[in-house]
Short mmCIF file of C-alpha atoms in Angstrom, two decimals:
data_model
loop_
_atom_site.label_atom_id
_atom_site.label_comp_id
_atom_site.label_asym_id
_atom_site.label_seq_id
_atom_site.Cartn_x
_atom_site.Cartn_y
_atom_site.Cartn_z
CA UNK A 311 97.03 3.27 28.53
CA UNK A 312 96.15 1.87 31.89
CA UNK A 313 99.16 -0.16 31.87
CA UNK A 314 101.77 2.56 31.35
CA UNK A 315 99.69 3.94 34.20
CA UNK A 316 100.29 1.67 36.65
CA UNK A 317 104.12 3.01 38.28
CA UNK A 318 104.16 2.08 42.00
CA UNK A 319 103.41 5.40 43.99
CA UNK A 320 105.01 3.62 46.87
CA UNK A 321 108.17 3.62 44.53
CA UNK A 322 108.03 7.39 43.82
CA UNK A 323 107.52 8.38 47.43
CA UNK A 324 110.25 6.91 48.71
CA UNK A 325 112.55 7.47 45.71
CA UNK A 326 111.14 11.24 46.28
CA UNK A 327 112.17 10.73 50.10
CA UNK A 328 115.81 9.68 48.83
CA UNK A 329 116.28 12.32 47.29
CA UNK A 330 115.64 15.17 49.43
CA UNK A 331 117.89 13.29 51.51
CA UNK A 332 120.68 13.62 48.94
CA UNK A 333 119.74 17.36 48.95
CA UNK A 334 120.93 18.41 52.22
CA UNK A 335 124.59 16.47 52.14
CA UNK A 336 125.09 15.68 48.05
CA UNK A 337 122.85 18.30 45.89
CA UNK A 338 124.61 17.08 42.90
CA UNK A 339 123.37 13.52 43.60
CA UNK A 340 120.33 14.92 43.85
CA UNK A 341 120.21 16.62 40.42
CA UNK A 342 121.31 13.28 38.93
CA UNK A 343 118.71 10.97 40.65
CA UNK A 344 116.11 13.62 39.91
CA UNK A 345 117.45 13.84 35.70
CA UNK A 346 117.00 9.74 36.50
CA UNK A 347 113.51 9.78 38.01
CA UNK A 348 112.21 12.28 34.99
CA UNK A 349 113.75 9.51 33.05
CA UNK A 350 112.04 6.92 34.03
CA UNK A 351 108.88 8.29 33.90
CA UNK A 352 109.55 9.50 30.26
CA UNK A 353 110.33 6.02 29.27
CA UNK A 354 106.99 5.10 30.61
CA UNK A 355 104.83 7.75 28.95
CA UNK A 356 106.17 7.75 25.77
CA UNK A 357 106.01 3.86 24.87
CA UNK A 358 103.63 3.04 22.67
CA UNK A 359 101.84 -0.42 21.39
CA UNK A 360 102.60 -3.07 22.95
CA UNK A 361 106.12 -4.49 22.14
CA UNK A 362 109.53 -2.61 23.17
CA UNK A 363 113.33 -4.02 22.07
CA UNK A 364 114.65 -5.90 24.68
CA UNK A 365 117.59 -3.06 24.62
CA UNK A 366 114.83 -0.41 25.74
CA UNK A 367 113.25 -2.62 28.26
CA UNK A 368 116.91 -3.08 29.75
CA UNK A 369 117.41 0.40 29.77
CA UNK A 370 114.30 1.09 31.59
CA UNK A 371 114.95 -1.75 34.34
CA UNK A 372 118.91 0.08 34.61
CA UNK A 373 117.00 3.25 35.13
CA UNK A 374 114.66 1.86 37.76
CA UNK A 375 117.36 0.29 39.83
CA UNK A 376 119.65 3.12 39.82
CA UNK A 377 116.74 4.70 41.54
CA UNK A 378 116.31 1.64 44.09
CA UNK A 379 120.14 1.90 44.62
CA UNK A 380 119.38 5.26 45.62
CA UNK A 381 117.27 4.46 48.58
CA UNK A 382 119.00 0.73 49.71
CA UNK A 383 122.42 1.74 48.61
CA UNK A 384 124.81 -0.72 50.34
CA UNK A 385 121.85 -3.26 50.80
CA UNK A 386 121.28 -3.65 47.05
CA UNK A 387 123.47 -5.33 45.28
CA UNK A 388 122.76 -6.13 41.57
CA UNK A 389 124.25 -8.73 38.84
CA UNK A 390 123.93 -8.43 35.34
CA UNK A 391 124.60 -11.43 32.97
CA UNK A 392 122.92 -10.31 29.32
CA UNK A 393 123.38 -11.69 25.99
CA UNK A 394 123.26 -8.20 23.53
CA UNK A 395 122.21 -10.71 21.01
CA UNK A 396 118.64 -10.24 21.94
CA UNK A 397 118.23 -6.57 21.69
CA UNK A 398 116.75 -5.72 18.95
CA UNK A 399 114.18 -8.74 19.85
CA UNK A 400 111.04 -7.46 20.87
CA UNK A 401 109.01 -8.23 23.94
CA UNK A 402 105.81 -6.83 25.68
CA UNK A 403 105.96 -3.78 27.35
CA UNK A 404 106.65 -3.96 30.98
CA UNK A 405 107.57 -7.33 31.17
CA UNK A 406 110.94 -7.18 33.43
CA UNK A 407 110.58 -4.39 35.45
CA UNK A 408 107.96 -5.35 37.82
CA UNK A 409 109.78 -9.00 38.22
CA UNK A 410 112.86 -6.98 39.15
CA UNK A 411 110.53 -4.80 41.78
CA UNK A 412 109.12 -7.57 42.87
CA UNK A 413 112.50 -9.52 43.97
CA UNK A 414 113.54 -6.08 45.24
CA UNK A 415 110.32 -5.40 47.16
CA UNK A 416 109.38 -9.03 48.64
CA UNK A 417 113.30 -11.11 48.60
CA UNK A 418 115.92 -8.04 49.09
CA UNK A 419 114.05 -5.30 51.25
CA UNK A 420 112.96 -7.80 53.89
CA UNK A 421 116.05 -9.41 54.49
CA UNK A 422 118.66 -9.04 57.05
CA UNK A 423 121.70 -7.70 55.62
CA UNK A 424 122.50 -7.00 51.96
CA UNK A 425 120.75 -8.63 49.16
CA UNK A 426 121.49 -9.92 45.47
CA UNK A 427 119.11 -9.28 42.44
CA UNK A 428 120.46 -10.94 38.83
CA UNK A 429 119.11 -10.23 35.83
CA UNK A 430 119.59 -12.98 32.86
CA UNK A 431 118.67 -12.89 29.43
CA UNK A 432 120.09 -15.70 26.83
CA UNK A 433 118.62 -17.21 23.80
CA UNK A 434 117.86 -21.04 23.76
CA UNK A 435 116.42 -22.85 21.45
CA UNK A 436 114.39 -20.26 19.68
CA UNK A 437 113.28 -18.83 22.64
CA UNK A 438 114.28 -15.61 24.74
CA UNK A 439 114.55 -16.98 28.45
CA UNK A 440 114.97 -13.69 30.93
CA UNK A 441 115.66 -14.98 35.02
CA UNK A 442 115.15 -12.84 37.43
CA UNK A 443 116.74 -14.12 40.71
CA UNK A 444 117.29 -13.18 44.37
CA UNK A 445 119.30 -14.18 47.41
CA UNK A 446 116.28 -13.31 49.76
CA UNK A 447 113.89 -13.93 51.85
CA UNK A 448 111.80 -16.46 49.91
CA UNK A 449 108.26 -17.07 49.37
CA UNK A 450 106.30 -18.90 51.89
CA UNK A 451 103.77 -22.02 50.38
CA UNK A 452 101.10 -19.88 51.36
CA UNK A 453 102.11 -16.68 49.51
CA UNK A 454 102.99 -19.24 46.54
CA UNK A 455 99.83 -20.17 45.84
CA UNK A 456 98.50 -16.32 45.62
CA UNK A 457 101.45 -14.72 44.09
CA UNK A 458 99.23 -15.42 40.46
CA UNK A 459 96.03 -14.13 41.88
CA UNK A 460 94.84 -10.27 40.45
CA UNK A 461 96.66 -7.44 41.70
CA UNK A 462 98.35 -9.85 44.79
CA UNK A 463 101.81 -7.85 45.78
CA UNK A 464 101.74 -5.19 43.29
CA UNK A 465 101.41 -2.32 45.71
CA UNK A 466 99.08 -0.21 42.79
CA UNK A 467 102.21 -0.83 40.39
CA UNK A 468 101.85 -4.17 37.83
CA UNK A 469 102.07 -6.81 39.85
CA UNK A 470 103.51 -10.83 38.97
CA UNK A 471 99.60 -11.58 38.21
CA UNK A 472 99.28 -8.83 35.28
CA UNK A 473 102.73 -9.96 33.77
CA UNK A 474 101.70 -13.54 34.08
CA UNK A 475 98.65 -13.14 31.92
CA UNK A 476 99.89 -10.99 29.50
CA UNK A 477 102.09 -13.42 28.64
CA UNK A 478 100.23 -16.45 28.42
CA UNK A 479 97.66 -14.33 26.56
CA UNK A 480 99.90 -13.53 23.63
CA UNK A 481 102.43 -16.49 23.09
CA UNK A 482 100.08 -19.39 24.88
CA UNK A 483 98.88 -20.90 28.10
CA UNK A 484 103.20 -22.53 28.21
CA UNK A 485 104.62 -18.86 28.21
CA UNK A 486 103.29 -18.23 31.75
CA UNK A 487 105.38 -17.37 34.44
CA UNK A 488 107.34 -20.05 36.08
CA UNK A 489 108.62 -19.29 39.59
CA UNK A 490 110.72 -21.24 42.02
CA UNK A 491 111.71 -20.25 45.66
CA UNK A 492 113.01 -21.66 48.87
CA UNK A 493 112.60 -19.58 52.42
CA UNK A 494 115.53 -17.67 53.02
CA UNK A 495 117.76 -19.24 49.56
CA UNK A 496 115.63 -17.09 47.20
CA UNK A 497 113.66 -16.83 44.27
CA UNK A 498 113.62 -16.94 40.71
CA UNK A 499 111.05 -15.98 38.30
CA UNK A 500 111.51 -17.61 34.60
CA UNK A 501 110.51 -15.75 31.13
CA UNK A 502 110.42 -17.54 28.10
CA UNK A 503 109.17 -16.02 24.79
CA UNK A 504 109.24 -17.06 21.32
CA UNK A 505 110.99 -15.52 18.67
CA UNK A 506 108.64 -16.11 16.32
CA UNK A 507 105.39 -15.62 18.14
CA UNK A 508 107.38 -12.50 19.44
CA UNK A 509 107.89 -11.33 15.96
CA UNK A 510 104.27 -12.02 14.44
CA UNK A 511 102.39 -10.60 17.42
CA UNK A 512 104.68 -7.37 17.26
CA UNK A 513 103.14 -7.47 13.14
CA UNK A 514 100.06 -7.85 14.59
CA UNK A 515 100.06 -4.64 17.06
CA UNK A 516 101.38 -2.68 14.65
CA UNK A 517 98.34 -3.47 12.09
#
């Protein structure tokens, strides 16, 4: 499945870098952040169709940034506030990690000093709402208006554009993506999906 392949190389060169750091000082890190990048990968290869519990989509994106955590240590600093009501809810493959790579990538990684990623998921009104929100460096007007174009900031991994579409492709043109940022306050980047469109679509796929 092209999408499955789609993993940032960028991400495991320098997570690859990290770790032959760890070699030479802490070999037992090393072990551990290797057993973590097989892991991830795993998780990747092995999904199949098109919906994943919100549970295993967690547990990839806790994979991914003990990974990240790896290489920014100190700098990275994440928040978790999850609702473990929605885990057995299902929701398209690959739909958190890349926003969570993205505030990493573009918010955390350029800013000066240590950075916040937060990770919400809650259930409102029928609908699964999943935040992911930084402390860095913003997004410029100009970036704004080109964050939804093809392929823009994905760095050969599945950029905001491809989660975007997917989205509004299977629950409707109001599932989109909704993003708000201010230079040097942040981001956030909004998911809302329907239980029940969730739930049929998953029927669907599995037909």
């Amino acid at each position: 499945d092209a999408l499955h392949a789609q993993i940032n190389p960028h991400f495991l060169f320098n997570t690859l870098n990290a770790i032959i750091t760890y070699s030479r000082t802490h070999p037992e890190t090393a072990r551990r952040l290797l057993i973590r990048l097989a892991s991830f990968f795993r998780q990747a290869l092995k999904r199949h169709g098109h919906f994943n519990s919100v549970k295993e989509e967690i547990e990839y994106v806790n994979t991914y940034i003990i990974l990240e955590k790896a290489r920014f240590r100190e700098k990275l600093k994440i928040k978790r506030d999850l609702d473990p009501a929605l885990y057995d809810y299902q929701v398209p493959v690959l739909t958190l990690q890349p926003l969570v790579e993205n505030a990493i990538k573009h918010g955390v990684q350029p800013k000066v000093g240590p950075g916040t990623v937060e990770i919400i998921a809650r259930l409102v009104n029928g609908e699964m709402l999943f935040i992911i929100r930084d402390d860095g460096v913003g997004i410029s007007s100009d970036r704004m208006s080109k964050v939804f174009l093809p392929g823009y900031g994905s760095g050969n991994g599945v950029g905001l554009s491809n989660v975007h579409e997917r989205l509004k492709s299977l629950f409707g043109e109001d599932y989109g993506l909704r993003i708000t940022s201010e230079i040097n306050k942040g981001t956030s980047v909004y998911v809302r999906i329907p239980v029940k469109k969730a739930l049929w679509q998953k029927e669907v796929a599995a037909q």
